[in-house]
Structures are given as structure tokens and as C-alpha cells.
Short mmCIF file of C-alpha atoms in Angstrom, two decimals:
data_model
loop_
_atom_site.label_atom_id
_atom_site.label_comp_id
_atom_site.label_asym_id
_atom_site.label_seq_id
_atom_site.Cartn_x
_atom_site.Cartn_y
_atom_site.Cartn_z
CA MET R 1 -106.65 50.96 -212.49
CA ILE R 2 -110.40 51.93 -213.11
CA ILE R 3 -111.70 51.44 -216.50
CA LEU R 4 -115.08 52.41 -217.90
CA GLY R 5 -116.47 49.94 -220.38
CA ILE R 6 -119.10 50.25 -223.14
CA GLU R 7 -120.63 47.39 -225.04
CA SER R 8 -123.17 48.10 -227.87
CA SER R 9 -122.17 45.33 -230.31
CA CYS R 10 -126.08 44.11 -230.94
CA ASP R 11 -129.23 44.90 -229.18
CA GLU R 12 -127.98 45.39 -225.57
CA THR R 13 -126.70 49.02 -224.43
CA ALA R 14 -124.19 48.53 -221.44
CA VAL R 15 -121.88 50.56 -219.54
CA ALA R 16 -119.93 49.33 -216.69
CA ILE R 17 -116.98 50.39 -214.31
CA VAL R 18 -114.41 47.91 -213.16
CA GLU R 19 -111.28 48.20 -210.99
CA ASP R 20 -108.17 46.11 -211.81
CA GLY R 21 -110.12 43.75 -214.23
CA CYS R 22 -112.07 41.82 -211.50
CA THR R 23 -113.96 44.21 -209.31
CA VAL R 24 -117.12 45.33 -210.52
CA LEU R 25 -118.11 48.82 -209.30
CA SER R 26 -121.21 49.01 -211.59
CA ASN R 27 -122.65 46.97 -214.45
CA THR R 28 -125.69 48.73 -216.01
CA ILE R 29 -127.66 47.15 -219.18
CA ALA R 30 -130.56 48.32 -221.08
CA SER R 31 -131.95 45.03 -222.56
CA THR R 32 -134.11 44.72 -225.58
CA LYS R 33 -135.12 40.98 -225.07
CA GLU R 34 -138.82 41.74 -224.82
CA VAL R 35 -138.81 44.05 -227.72
CA PHE R 36 -137.01 41.68 -230.25
CA SER R 37 -138.98 38.59 -228.83
CA MET R 38 -141.94 39.84 -230.90
CA SER R 39 -139.97 39.63 -234.22
CA GLY R 40 -138.28 36.46 -233.39
CA GLY R 41 -134.76 38.02 -233.52
CA VAL R 42 -132.67 41.33 -233.61
CA VAL R 43 -133.55 43.77 -236.47
CA PRO R 44 -130.44 45.94 -236.98
CA GLU R 45 -132.06 49.32 -237.81
CA ASP R 46 -134.41 49.19 -234.72
CA ALA R 47 -131.20 47.81 -232.68
CA ALA R 48 -129.13 50.94 -233.57
CA ARG R 49 -132.07 53.25 -232.83
CA ARG R 50 -132.43 51.81 -229.60
CA GLN R 51 -128.74 52.22 -228.96
CA VAL R 52 -128.82 55.88 -229.57
CA GLU R 53 -131.92 56.24 -227.23
CA CYS R 54 -130.26 54.18 -224.46
CA ILE R 55 -126.41 55.05 -224.25
CA LEU R 56 -126.39 58.34 -222.28
CA PRO R 57 -128.93 57.33 -219.66
CA VAL R 58 -127.08 54.14 -219.08
CA LEU R 59 -123.88 55.88 -218.77
CA HIS R 60 -125.22 58.13 -216.21
CA ALA R 61 -126.89 55.39 -214.22
CA SER R 62 -123.56 53.31 -214.41
CA LEU R 63 -121.53 56.33 -213.06
CA LYS R 64 -124.32 57.16 -210.30
CA GLU R 65 -124.07 53.18 -209.29
CA SER R 66 -120.51 53.57 -208.94
CA GLY R 67 -120.22 56.71 -207.05
CA LEU R 68 -117.68 57.96 -209.36
CA ASP R 69 -117.23 60.72 -211.71
CA ILE R 70 -115.55 60.49 -215.42
CA ALA R 71 -112.43 62.41 -213.80
CA ASP R 72 -112.03 59.13 -211.63
CA ILE R 73 -111.74 56.93 -214.61
CA ASP R 74 -108.34 56.07 -215.78
CA ALA R 75 -109.18 54.71 -219.35
CA ILE R 76 -112.24 54.01 -221.45
CA ALA R 77 -112.60 50.51 -223.15
CA VAL R 78 -115.26 50.00 -225.86
CA THR R 79 -116.26 47.14 -228.10
CA ARG R 80 -114.64 47.94 -231.55
CA GLY R 81 -116.36 45.04 -233.32
CA PRO R 82 -117.48 42.58 -234.47
CA GLY R 83 -121.27 43.19 -234.33
CA LEU R 84 -123.94 45.20 -236.04
CA LEU R 85 -122.05 48.20 -237.53
CA GLY R 86 -124.76 50.82 -236.71
CA SER R 87 -125.11 49.54 -233.09
CA LEU R 88 -121.17 49.54 -232.82
CA LEU R 89 -120.81 53.01 -233.75
CA VAL R 90 -123.26 54.39 -231.09
CA GLY R 91 -120.72 52.86 -228.51
CA THR R 92 -117.57 53.97 -230.24
CA VAL R 93 -118.75 57.48 -230.92
CA CYS R 94 -119.77 57.97 -227.12
CA ALA R 95 -116.38 56.40 -226.20
CA ARG R 96 -114.32 58.64 -228.50
CA THR R 97 -116.39 61.75 -227.31
CA ILE R 98 -115.53 60.90 -223.63
CA SER R 99 -111.91 60.22 -224.19
CA THR R 100 -111.43 63.33 -226.18
CA LEU R 101 -113.33 65.78 -223.69
CA TRP R 102 -111.67 64.36 -220.65
CA LYS R 103 -108.44 63.45 -222.18
CA LYS R 104 -108.71 59.66 -221.24
CA PRO R 105 -106.79 56.94 -222.93
CA LEU R 106 -109.22 54.68 -225.25
CA ILE R 107 -108.91 51.01 -225.64
CA GLY R 108 -110.55 49.23 -228.71
CA VAL R 109 -111.74 45.68 -227.53
CA HIS R 110 -112.71 42.67 -229.60
CA HIS R 111 -116.32 41.57 -228.37
CA THR R 112 -115.36 37.88 -228.17
CA PHE R 113 -112.18 38.95 -226.15
CA GLY R 114 -114.40 40.59 -223.63
CA HIS R 115 -116.23 37.17 -223.36
CA LEU R 116 -113.03 35.53 -222.82
CA THR R 117 -112.17 37.86 -219.79
CA SER R 118 -115.61 37.43 -218.09
CA VAL R 119 -114.46 34.61 -215.93
CA TRP R 120 -112.40 37.01 -213.82
CA LEU R 121 -115.25 39.42 -212.97
CA GLY R 122 -115.97 39.04 -209.38
CA ALA R 123 -113.61 36.16 -208.97
CA ASP R 124 -110.13 35.15 -207.71
CA PRO R 125 -107.99 37.41 -209.74
CA LYS R 126 -104.96 35.03 -209.85
CA PRO R 127 -104.89 33.41 -213.26
CA CYS R 128 -104.07 30.01 -213.95
CA PHE R 129 -102.57 29.03 -217.23
CA PRO R 130 -102.34 27.35 -219.60
CA SER R 131 -106.23 27.48 -219.93
CA LEU R 132 -108.61 25.99 -222.43
CA THR R 133 -111.54 28.27 -223.14
CA LEU R 134 -114.65 27.24 -225.00
CA SER R 135 -116.35 30.46 -226.10
CA ALA R 136 -120.00 30.17 -227.48
CA SER R 137 -122.54 32.48 -228.18
CA GLY R 138 -125.19 33.55 -230.89
CA GLY R 139 -122.26 35.04 -233.03
CA HIS R 140 -119.35 32.58 -232.60
CA THR R 141 -118.21 29.23 -231.27
CA ASP R 142 -114.36 29.36 -230.75
CA LEU R 143 -111.97 26.83 -228.71
CA TRP R 144 -108.92 28.61 -227.53
CA TYR R 145 -105.54 27.32 -225.88
CA ARG R 146 -104.19 30.34 -223.74
CA THR R 147 -101.00 30.97 -221.95
CA ALA R 148 -101.87 34.36 -221.05
CA HIS R 149 -104.84 36.67 -221.16
CA THR R 150 -103.68 38.14 -224.50
CA LYS R 151 -101.54 35.21 -225.76
CA GLY R 152 -102.68 31.92 -227.33
CA GLU R 153 -103.73 29.79 -230.11
CA LEU R 154 -107.23 29.22 -231.73
CA LEU R 155 -107.67 25.35 -231.74
CA GLY R 156 -111.05 25.38 -233.46
CA ARG R 157 -114.13 27.48 -234.70
CA THR R 158 -117.43 26.91 -236.33
CA ARG R 159 -117.46 25.97 -239.94
CA ASP R 160 -121.06 27.30 -240.37
CA ASP R 161 -123.45 28.27 -237.67
CA ALA R 162 -122.88 29.24 -233.98
CA ALA R 163 -124.07 27.37 -231.09
CA GLY R 164 -126.16 30.21 -229.75
CA GLU R 165 -127.59 30.82 -233.29
CA ALA R 166 -128.48 27.01 -233.28
CA PHE R 167 -130.38 27.35 -230.28
CA ASP R 168 -132.51 30.39 -231.47
CA LYS R 169 -133.17 28.62 -234.79
CA GLY R 170 -134.19 25.47 -232.89
CA ALA R 171 -136.47 27.15 -230.70
CA SER R 172 -138.13 28.90 -233.45
CA MET R 173 -138.70 25.39 -235.08
CA LEU R 174 -140.19 24.24 -231.80
CA GLY R 175 -142.44 27.16 -231.32
CA LEU R 176 -140.59 28.61 -228.43
CA PRO R 177 -139.76 32.22 -227.71
CA TYR R 178 -136.61 34.08 -228.47
CA PRO R 179 -133.77 34.12 -227.15
CA GLY R 180 -133.55 30.33 -227.91
CA GLY R 181 -130.96 29.24 -225.40
CA PRO R 182 -133.03 29.78 -222.11
CA SER R 183 -136.22 28.64 -223.79
CA ILE R 184 -134.90 25.36 -225.09
CA ALA R 185 -133.40 24.78 -221.60
CA ASN R 186 -136.67 25.29 -219.71
CA ALA R 187 -138.38 22.90 -222.10
CA ALA R 188 -135.68 20.16 -221.66
CA LEU R 189 -136.35 20.14 -218.05
CA GLU R 190 -139.60 18.32 -218.73
CA GLY R 191 -138.31 16.18 -221.63
CA ASP R 192 -136.11 13.19 -222.20
CA LYS R 193 -132.75 13.83 -223.75
CA LYS R 194 -132.42 10.20 -225.16
CA SER R 195 -135.98 10.50 -226.90
CA TYR R 196 -134.37 11.39 -230.30
CA LYS R 197 -130.81 10.33 -231.69
CA LEU R 198 -129.90 13.69 -233.22
CA PRO R 199 -126.60 13.92 -235.21
CA ILE R 200 -123.21 15.20 -233.44
CA ALA R 201 -121.29 16.76 -236.38
CA LEU R 202 -117.63 15.87 -237.15
CA ALA R 203 -117.65 13.16 -234.40
CA GLY R 204 -115.42 10.89 -236.54
CA VAL R 205 -113.08 13.73 -237.62
CA ASP R 206 -109.81 14.80 -236.51
CA THR R 207 -110.70 18.29 -236.01
CA PHE R 208 -111.54 20.92 -233.10
CA ASP R 209 -113.88 22.62 -235.33
CA PHE R 210 -117.73 22.91 -234.87
CA SER R 211 -120.65 22.59 -237.02
CA PHE R 212 -124.38 23.01 -236.50
CA SER R 213 -126.09 23.25 -239.77
CA GLY R 214 -126.82 19.68 -240.16
CA LEU R 215 -127.98 19.31 -236.71
CA LYS R 216 -130.49 22.12 -237.51
CA THR R 217 -131.73 20.39 -240.61
CA ALA R 218 -132.20 17.06 -238.59
CA LEU R 219 -134.30 18.84 -235.96
CA LYS R 220 -136.54 20.65 -238.60
CA ASN R 221 -137.08 17.12 -240.36
CA THR R 222 -137.85 15.59 -236.98
CA VAL R 223 -140.27 18.13 -235.88
CA LYS R 224 -142.23 17.53 -239.00
CA GLU R 225 -142.63 13.99 -238.00
CA HIS R 226 -143.27 14.74 -234.43
CA PRO R 227 -144.66 18.27 -234.31
CA ASP R 228 -146.21 18.04 -230.64
CA ASP R 229 -143.25 16.45 -228.72
CA THR R 230 -141.83 19.70 -228.00
CA ASN R 231 -140.24 18.84 -224.60
CA ASN R 232 -138.63 15.73 -225.67
CA LEU R 233 -137.25 17.31 -228.88
CA ALA R 234 -135.81 20.29 -226.88
CA ALA R 235 -134.11 18.03 -224.53
CA SER R 236 -132.63 15.78 -227.45
CA TYR R 237 -131.66 18.88 -229.39
CA GLN R 238 -129.83 20.59 -226.44
CA GLU R 239 -128.07 17.42 -225.57
CA ALA R 240 -126.75 17.23 -229.14
CA ILE R 241 -125.38 20.67 -229.15
CA CYS R 242 -123.81 20.22 -225.64
CA LEU R 243 -122.44 16.85 -226.47
CA GLN R 244 -120.54 18.38 -229.69
CA LEU R 245 -119.20 21.28 -227.60
CA THR R 246 -117.80 19.01 -224.74
CA ASP R 247 -116.45 16.45 -227.32
CA ARG R 248 -114.02 19.07 -228.52
CA VAL R 249 -113.17 20.16 -225.17
CA LYS R 250 -112.44 16.37 -224.56
CA ARG R 251 -110.05 16.15 -227.52
CA ALA R 252 -108.18 19.30 -226.65
CA LEU R 253 -107.31 17.83 -223.25
CA LYS R 254 -105.95 14.86 -224.82
CA LYS R 255 -103.64 16.97 -227.07
CA HIS R 256 -102.81 19.31 -224.35
CA PRO R 257 -102.51 17.51 -221.00
CA GLU R 258 -100.74 20.38 -219.45
CA ILE R 259 -103.92 22.54 -219.34
CA GLN R 260 -104.68 23.76 -215.63
CA GLU R 261 -108.15 25.30 -216.19
CA ILE R 262 -111.41 25.00 -218.36
CA HIS R 263 -113.11 28.14 -218.98
CA LEU R 264 -116.76 28.24 -220.32
CA VAL R 265 -117.88 31.69 -221.41
CA GLY R 266 -120.44 33.36 -223.75
CA GLY R 267 -124.07 33.21 -223.69
CA VAL R 268 -124.24 29.50 -224.33
CA SER R 269 -122.09 28.98 -221.21
CA ALA R 270 -125.11 29.77 -218.91
CA ASN R 271 -126.47 26.43 -220.13
CA LEU R 272 -126.44 24.29 -216.99
CA ARG R 273 -126.68 20.86 -219.04
CA LEU R 274 -123.18 22.29 -220.80
CA ARG R 275 -121.78 22.92 -217.43
CA GLU R 276 -122.61 19.53 -216.00
CA LEU R 277 -121.20 17.61 -219.03
CA THR R 278 -118.08 19.71 -218.69
CA ARG R 279 -117.51 18.78 -215.32
CA GLU R 280 -117.95 15.17 -215.69
CA ILE R 281 -115.44 14.83 -218.32
CA VAL R 282 -112.72 16.99 -216.58
CA SER R 283 -113.31 15.95 -212.78
CA ASP R 284 -109.76 16.64 -211.98
CA ILE R 285 -109.44 20.20 -213.58
CA PRO R 286 -111.22 23.22 -212.24
CA VAL R 287 -113.91 24.51 -214.51
CA ARG R 288 -114.37 28.39 -214.42
CA THR R 289 -117.63 30.14 -215.42
CA PRO R 290 -118.58 33.69 -215.09
CA SER R 291 -119.54 34.33 -211.49
CA GLU R 292 -123.11 35.41 -212.38
CA ILE R 293 -125.52 34.26 -215.11
CA ARG R 294 -125.95 37.93 -216.30
CA LEU R 295 -122.14 37.90 -216.94
CA CYS R 296 -122.43 35.26 -219.50
CA THR R 297 -124.38 37.24 -221.96
CA ASP R 298 -123.39 40.71 -223.62
CA ASN R 299 -122.23 43.18 -220.85
CA ALA R 300 -119.80 46.01 -220.42
CA ALA R 301 -118.30 44.73 -217.24
CA MET R 302 -116.36 42.35 -219.55
CA ILE R 303 -115.29 44.89 -221.95
CA ALA R 304 -113.76 46.85 -219.01
CA SER R 305 -112.14 43.97 -217.85
CA ALA R 306 -110.57 43.04 -221.21
CA GLY R 307 -109.44 46.81 -221.46
CA TYR R 308 -107.48 46.26 -218.30
CA PHE R 309 -105.87 43.13 -219.35
CA ILE R 310 -104.77 44.48 -222.64
CA ALA R 311 -103.23 47.47 -220.90
CA LYS R 312 -101.49 45.36 -218.28
CA GLU R 313 -99.97 42.90 -220.88
CA ASP R 314 -99.70 44.86 -224.09
CA GLY R 315 -99.86 48.49 -222.88
CA ILE R 316 -102.37 51.03 -223.80
CA PRO R 317 -102.59 51.16 -227.54
CA THR R 318 -101.88 54.75 -228.99
CA ASP R 319 -102.96 54.21 -232.47
CA VAL R 320 -106.52 55.08 -233.86
CA PHE R 321 -108.48 51.83 -233.96
CA GLU R 322 -111.48 51.08 -236.86
CA THR R 323 -114.85 50.09 -235.77
CA SER R 324 -115.77 47.05 -238.06
CA ALA R 325 -118.67 44.77 -238.25
CA THR R 326 -116.08 41.89 -239.05
CA ILE R 327 -112.86 41.73 -237.25
CA PRO R 328 -110.40 38.84 -236.46
CA LEU R 329 -109.47 38.13 -232.95
CA ASP R 330 -105.83 37.42 -233.69
CA ALA R 331 -104.88 41.16 -233.01
CA PHE R 332 -105.84 40.64 -229.37
CA ILE R 333 -104.71 37.10 -228.80
CA HIS R 334 -101.24 36.53 -230.32
#
């Protein structure tokens, strides 16, 4: 089954074509990182305006790269939420138009579910369940126990800020450029992660949840005392974030020893220190990450892949879905 995926939940405009959930035929992205690096973050109105400018050129480029026409596509998958509503509507209107004109089935996909399926892109298509998935980005931080692609249980989520947002705000405090994740990771290479002992939230609490607001406050106070020690602060801050994330993975493995694989997905999964720490605590269990770093961040290939697995396990939906800035993932993993 060949799926055309469209992703426009935030500032990236992306279109991809994926076969059978794993084989990427094209994956085109119009990035705005340089545009928003000057403002220190995404401006919703500007992001939506950029989506309008980019969506058709990106669609044409993706079709050209794949060597296919829309007539060759079996179904359309599009991010229906969550995200910035103005940006989301650009993608969903485009998808609905293609679906109507070419009479193609339309599958609405939860953005986070797309991240959960990103580990299958360009990888061995044979799944291994049950699996434990840590999904961390700028908008969410979740821990999932999954028994199939669309079946599982949410073990924990952030109680306040997302891990990716913590990286962005931390970078801003340290005077590093947006996006914060890569900036802090690069600075940390020149620093000592043991320089400062920053708090790991909920360390003594029986929970799989996350919290990063206290860590951000601790960094803010430490920066005031040591304003010029950027690299050591970056290394210590990154370590505190990664230790909290892997601590919850470790707890989940104790509760569910039957877990066969660990999956790290979302923008934060590109962090090499997080990958290193995870492999240290689960040396006897395979750790899957997206096959390319660019598949960790927002892209349409993961949306196309998600659409395939929804169709395969639950059937192609026939109802008209709603585009929403806030939408629970429970309807996609049940």
C-alpha cells in the first residue's frame, strides 16, 4: 500500500510517500529553523503563512522525487492534531482536496502517533512487541507500553513542560541559538556533565511521569551565579534531562520484564547522550531509534507510515475527522 503523508502541525511543511509503512519513496521538508532562530522560537501566525507558501511546492517536489503520480497513491494520511491550528489547517485542507478530487481514502493521524511509528522507516518491518516507547519532543514527553502498533497503554507523561521545550528554554538561558536541543548537545561536548548537580524531578516518587519546570528554574538560578560557564552548564543540564528520561525507562522495565524492545522517538531521541544512557541500562534489550536523525524531528514519512499501520490494524476510517490543536492520543492507541 502506497501512502502519501502530509505534516504541517507546526513550522515544518512536509510531504512524503511511503510504501507498506517502511519503504520511503520520497520525504520532502521545507524547514523554517533559520527563519525562527532569529525570534528564538516559532511565531504561530508566521508559521501558518509559511505553510501556505510551501505546501504546493513541497507536494510537487515529493511526487517528483518518488516518480509517482497521485493516481498511483492508495490513500492520503495527514496530521489532524495536535499542533498550531493555523498550520494544521493548511495541511488538512490540502489533504481533503486531494482526497476529494482523486477519490482517495483519507486517514487523519495524531502527530505523536506518527513519531511512534518513525522507528519503522527504512528499517526491518518485522515488529517486536511488547515494546516500550519513550516519545519526547518540544510538545510532549510520553512513555508508552505497546502490544501492537495501535494498541497499548500510556504509562506516564510530563506534568508540565516537555523535554524538548526544556532544551529550548535552557538554550535561551545560556545564550545559545534555537533550536535548543542541538545547541545544548554541541556545547555539552566541550563541558563536564558533573560540574553542577541539577535536580532530577520525581526521583523518589513512584511514578512514570516527568517534570522539567523545576529543572529549568534550577538552571536559571545557576546561570545567574556562573554566567560564563556555558559549556559545563549545558553538559550538566543535558545530563539531568537525560537521566530523568532514562530513569522512567528503567522503572518501566522493572514493572514489565516481558518488554522485547525499547523505542526512542521524537526530536529529543536525536540526542546522542540519551541514546548512550538508554543502551547502558538495557544492554540485553534492542534499542530502536529512527534510522536517520532527520526522521527524529517532524516529517511526513512518519505520518504516511502511521496511516499505513492504522489502515492495516484498524481499517481505513470512514468518518470525517476534526482538525484540532489539542487532541488525545487515546483514539489511536487503545
